[in-house]
Short mmCIF file of C-alpha atoms in Angstrom, two decimals:
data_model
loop_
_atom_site.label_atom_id
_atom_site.label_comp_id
_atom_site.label_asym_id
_atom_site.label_seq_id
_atom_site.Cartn_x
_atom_site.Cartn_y
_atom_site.Cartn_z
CA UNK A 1 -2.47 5.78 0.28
CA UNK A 2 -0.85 3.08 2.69
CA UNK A 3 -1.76 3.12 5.99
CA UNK A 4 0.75 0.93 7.88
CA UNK A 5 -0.99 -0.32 11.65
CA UNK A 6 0.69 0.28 14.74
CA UNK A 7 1.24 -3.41 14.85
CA UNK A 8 4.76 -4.37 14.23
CA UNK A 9 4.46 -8.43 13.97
CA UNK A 10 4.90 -10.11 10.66
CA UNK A 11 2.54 -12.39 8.36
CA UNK A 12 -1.01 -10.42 9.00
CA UNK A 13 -3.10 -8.30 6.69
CA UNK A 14 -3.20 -5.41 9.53
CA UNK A 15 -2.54 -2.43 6.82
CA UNK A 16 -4.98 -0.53 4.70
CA UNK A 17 -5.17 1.03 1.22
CA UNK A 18 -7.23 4.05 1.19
CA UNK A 19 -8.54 5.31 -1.97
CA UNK A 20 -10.12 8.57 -2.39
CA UNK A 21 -11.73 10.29 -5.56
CA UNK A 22 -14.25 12.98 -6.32
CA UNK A 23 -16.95 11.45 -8.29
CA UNK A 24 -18.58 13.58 -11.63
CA UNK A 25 -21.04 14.98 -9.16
CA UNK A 26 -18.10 16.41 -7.04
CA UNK A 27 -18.88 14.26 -4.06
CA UNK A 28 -16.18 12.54 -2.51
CA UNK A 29 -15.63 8.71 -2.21
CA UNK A 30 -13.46 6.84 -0.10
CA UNK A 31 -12.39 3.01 0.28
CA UNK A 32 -10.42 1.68 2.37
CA UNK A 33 -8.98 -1.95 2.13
CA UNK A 34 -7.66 -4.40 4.12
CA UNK A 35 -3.70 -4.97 2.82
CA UNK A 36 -0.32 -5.25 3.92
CA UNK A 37 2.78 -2.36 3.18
CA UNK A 38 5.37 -5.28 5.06
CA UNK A 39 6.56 -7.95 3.70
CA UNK A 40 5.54 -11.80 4.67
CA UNK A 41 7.80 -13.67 6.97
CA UNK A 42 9.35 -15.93 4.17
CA UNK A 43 11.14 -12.94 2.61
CA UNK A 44 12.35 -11.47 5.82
CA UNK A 45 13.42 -14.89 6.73
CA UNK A 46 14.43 -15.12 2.90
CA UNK A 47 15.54 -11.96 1.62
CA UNK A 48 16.08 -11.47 -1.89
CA UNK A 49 19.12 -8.66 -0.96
CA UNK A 50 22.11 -9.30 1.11
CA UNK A 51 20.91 -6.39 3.34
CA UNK A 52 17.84 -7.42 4.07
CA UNK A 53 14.46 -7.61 2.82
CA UNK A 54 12.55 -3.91 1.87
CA UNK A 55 10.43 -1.98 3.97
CA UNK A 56 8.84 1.22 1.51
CA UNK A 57 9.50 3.79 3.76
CA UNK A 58 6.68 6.35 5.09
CA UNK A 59 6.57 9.47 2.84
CA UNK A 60 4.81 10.06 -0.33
CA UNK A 61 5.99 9.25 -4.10
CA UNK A 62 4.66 11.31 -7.02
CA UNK A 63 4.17 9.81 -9.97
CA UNK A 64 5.78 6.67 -9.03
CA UNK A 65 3.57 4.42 -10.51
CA UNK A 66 1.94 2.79 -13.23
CA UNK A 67 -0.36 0.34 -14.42
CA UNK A 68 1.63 -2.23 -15.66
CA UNK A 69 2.10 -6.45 -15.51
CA UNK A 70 3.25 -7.67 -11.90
CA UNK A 71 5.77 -10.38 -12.42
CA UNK A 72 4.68 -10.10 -15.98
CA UNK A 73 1.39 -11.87 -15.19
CA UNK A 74 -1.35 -9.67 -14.44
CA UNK A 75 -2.29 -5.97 -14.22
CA UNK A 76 -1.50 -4.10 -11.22
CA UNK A 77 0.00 -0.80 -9.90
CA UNK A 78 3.91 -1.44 -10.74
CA UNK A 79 6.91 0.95 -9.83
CA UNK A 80 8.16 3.21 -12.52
CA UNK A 81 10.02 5.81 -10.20
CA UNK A 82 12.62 6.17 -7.69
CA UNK A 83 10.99 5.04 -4.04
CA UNK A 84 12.82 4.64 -0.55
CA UNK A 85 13.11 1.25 1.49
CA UNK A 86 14.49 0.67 4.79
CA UNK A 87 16.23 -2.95 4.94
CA UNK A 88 15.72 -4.90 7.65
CA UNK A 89 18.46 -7.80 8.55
CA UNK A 90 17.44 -9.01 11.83
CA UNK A 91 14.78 -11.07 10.35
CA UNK A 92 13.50 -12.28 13.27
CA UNK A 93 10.01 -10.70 12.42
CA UNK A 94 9.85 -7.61 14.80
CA UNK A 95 10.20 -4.73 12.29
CA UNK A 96 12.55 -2.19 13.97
CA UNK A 97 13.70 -0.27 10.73
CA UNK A 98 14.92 2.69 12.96
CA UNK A 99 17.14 0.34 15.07
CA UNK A 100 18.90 -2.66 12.26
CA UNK A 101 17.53 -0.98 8.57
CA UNK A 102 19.59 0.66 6.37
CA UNK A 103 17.95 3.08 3.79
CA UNK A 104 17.81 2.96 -0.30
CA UNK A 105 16.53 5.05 -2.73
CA UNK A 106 15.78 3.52 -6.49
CA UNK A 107 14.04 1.07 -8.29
CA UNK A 108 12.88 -2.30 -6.41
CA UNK A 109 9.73 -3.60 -7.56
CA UNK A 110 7.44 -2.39 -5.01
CA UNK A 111 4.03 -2.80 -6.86
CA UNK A 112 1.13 -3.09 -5.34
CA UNK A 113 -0.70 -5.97 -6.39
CA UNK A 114 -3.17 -8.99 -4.49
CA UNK A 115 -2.53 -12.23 -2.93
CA UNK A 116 -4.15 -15.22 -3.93
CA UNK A 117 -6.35 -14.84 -7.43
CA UNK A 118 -10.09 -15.80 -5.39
CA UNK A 119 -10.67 -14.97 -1.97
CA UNK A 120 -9.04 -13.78 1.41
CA UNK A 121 -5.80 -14.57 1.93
CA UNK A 122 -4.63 -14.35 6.19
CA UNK A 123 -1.37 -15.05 6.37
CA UNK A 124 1.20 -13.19 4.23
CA UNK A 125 4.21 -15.51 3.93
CA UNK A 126 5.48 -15.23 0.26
CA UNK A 127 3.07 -12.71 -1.44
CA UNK A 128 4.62 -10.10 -0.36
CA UNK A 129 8.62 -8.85 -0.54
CA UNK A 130 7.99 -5.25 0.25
CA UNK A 131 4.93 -4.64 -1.73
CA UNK A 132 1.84 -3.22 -1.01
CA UNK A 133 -0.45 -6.45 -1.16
CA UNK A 134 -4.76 -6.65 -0.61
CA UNK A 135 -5.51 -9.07 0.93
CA UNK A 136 -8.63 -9.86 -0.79
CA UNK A 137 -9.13 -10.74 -4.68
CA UNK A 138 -11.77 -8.86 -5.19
CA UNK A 139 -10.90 -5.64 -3.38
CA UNK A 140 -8.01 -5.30 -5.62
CA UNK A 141 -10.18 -5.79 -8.58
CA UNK A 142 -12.60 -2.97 -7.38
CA UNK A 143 -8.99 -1.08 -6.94
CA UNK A 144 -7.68 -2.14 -10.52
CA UNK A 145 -11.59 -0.80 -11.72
CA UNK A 146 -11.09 2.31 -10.25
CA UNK A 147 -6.67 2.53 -11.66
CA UNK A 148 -7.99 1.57 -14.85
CA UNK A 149 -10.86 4.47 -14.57
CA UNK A 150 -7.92 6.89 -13.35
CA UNK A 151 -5.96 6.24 -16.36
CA UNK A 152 -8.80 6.70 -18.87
CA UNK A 153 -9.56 10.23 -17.52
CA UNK A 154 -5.54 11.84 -16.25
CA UNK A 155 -3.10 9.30 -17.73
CA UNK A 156 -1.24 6.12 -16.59
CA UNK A 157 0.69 7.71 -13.66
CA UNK A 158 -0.46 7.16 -9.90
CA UNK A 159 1.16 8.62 -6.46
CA UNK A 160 1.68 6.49 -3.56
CA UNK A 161 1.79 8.09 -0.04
CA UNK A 162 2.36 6.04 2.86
CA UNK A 163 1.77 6.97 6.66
CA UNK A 164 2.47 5.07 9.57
CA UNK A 165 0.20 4.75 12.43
CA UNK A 166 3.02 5.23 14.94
CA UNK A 167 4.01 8.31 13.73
CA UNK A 168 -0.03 9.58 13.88
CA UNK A 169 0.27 8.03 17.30
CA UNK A 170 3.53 9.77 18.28
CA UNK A 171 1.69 13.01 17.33
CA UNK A 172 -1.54 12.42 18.53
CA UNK A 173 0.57 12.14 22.34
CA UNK A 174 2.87 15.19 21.75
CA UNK A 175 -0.06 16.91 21.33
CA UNK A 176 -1.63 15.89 24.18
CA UNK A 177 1.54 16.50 26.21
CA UNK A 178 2.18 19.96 25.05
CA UNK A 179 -1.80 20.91 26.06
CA UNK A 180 -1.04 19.53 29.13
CA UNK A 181 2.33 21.73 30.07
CA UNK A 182 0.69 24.70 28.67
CA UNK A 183 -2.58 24.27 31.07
CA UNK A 184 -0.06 23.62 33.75
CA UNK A 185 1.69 26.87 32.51
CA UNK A 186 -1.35 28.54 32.65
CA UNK A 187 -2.21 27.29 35.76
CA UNK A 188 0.92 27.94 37.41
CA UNK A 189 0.85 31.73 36.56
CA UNK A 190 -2.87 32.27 37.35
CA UNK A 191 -1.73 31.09 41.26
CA UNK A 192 1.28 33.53 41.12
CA UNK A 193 -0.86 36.39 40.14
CA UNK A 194 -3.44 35.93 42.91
#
C-alpha cells in the first residue's frame, strides 16, 4: 500500500510503502518504508507524454501487478493491469492534479521499483516517472524478499492500493466538524427545553 504525505513539493522521499502479512503463526507484521508514489522533478519538468507526466491516482488496483524485470534490468513489482493516472502539465512542481491533471486509465509502466542500487537516495529527480520508488536499496530488497515469498505461497499477482494523506486529513476534519455541530445541536436543544 502507498501512502502518499500531505506534502505536495517535488524531489523528496516523503511517501511510504506499507507492507502487511500474517506470518505462519498468524501474527501480523507490518513494514513500512520510506518511498515516493510522485514522480522526480526531471520528468515533470520532462514528461515523457504530451499531457503531462503521471500521477497513479489514489484508489486500489487488484491484481495489477507482477514480479517482473523493471526496464528489463532487475526484478521488481511491474504493471500487468489497467491502473489510473492523473497528468499533470503545469510542471512547475506543485502537484495540483484536481486543478491542471487530466485522468487515464491503461497501461503505463508504473512499477514499483528502488532508486540507486546501494544506499539512500534523497532527492528523486529521474528515478521516478510516476512509479512507486524506495528510497533505500536495501528496503526494497527486504520488499523484493518478502514479493518473492508472496509468489512462492499465492502466485505471481500483487494488489496495489494507494491512499493519500489529504484525503485521511480531509476526513479526519469533517469528522471533527460534524461532532462539533451535533454537540452544538445538542446543546442548543438542551437550552430550549429548560
Amino acid at each position: 500500500m502507498g501512502y502518499r504525505s500531505r506534502f505536495v513539493r517535488s524531489n523528496r522521499f516523503d511517501d511510504e510503502i506499507h507492507v502487511f502479512y500474517t506470518n505462519d503463526q498468524g501474527r501480523w507484521v507490518y513494514h513500512i518504508f520510506k518511498a515516493t508514489t510522485d514522480p522526480g522533478q526531471y520528468w515533470l519538468e520532462n514528461p515523457m507524454h504530451p499531457q503531462g507526466t503521471a500521477f497513479l491516482k489514489k484508489g486500489q488496483y487488484i491484481n495489477s501487478h507482477s514480479i517482473g524485470l523493471h526496464r528489463g534490468v532487475y526484478k521488481a513489482l511491474v504493471q500487468r493491469n489497467e491502473v489510473s493516472v492523473i497528468r499533470d502539465y503545469e510542471r512547475k512542481g506543485w502537484f495540483k492534479w484536481f486543478e491542471s491533471g487530466t485522468q487515464q486509465k491503461g497501461r503505463f509502466g508504473i512499477n514499483i521499483h528502488r532508486a540507486r542500487k546501494q544506499g539512500t537516495t534523497k532527492v528523486i529527480d529521474d528515478f521516478s516517472a510516476g512509479c512507486l520508488v524506495f528510497a533505500n536499496a536495501e528496503d526494497f530488497k527486504r520488499f523484493m524478499d518478502i514479493a518473492k515469498e508472496h509468489q512462492k505461497r499465492y502466485g505471481n499477482r500483487f494488489t496495489v492500493t494507494l491512499v493519500d494523506f489529504r484525503d485521511e486529513r480531509r476526513r479526519r476534519l469533517s469528522k471533527i466538524a460534524w461532532g462539533s455541530v451535533l454537540a452544538a445541536g445538542g446543546l442548543f436543544l438542551l437550552n430550549r427545553m429548560n
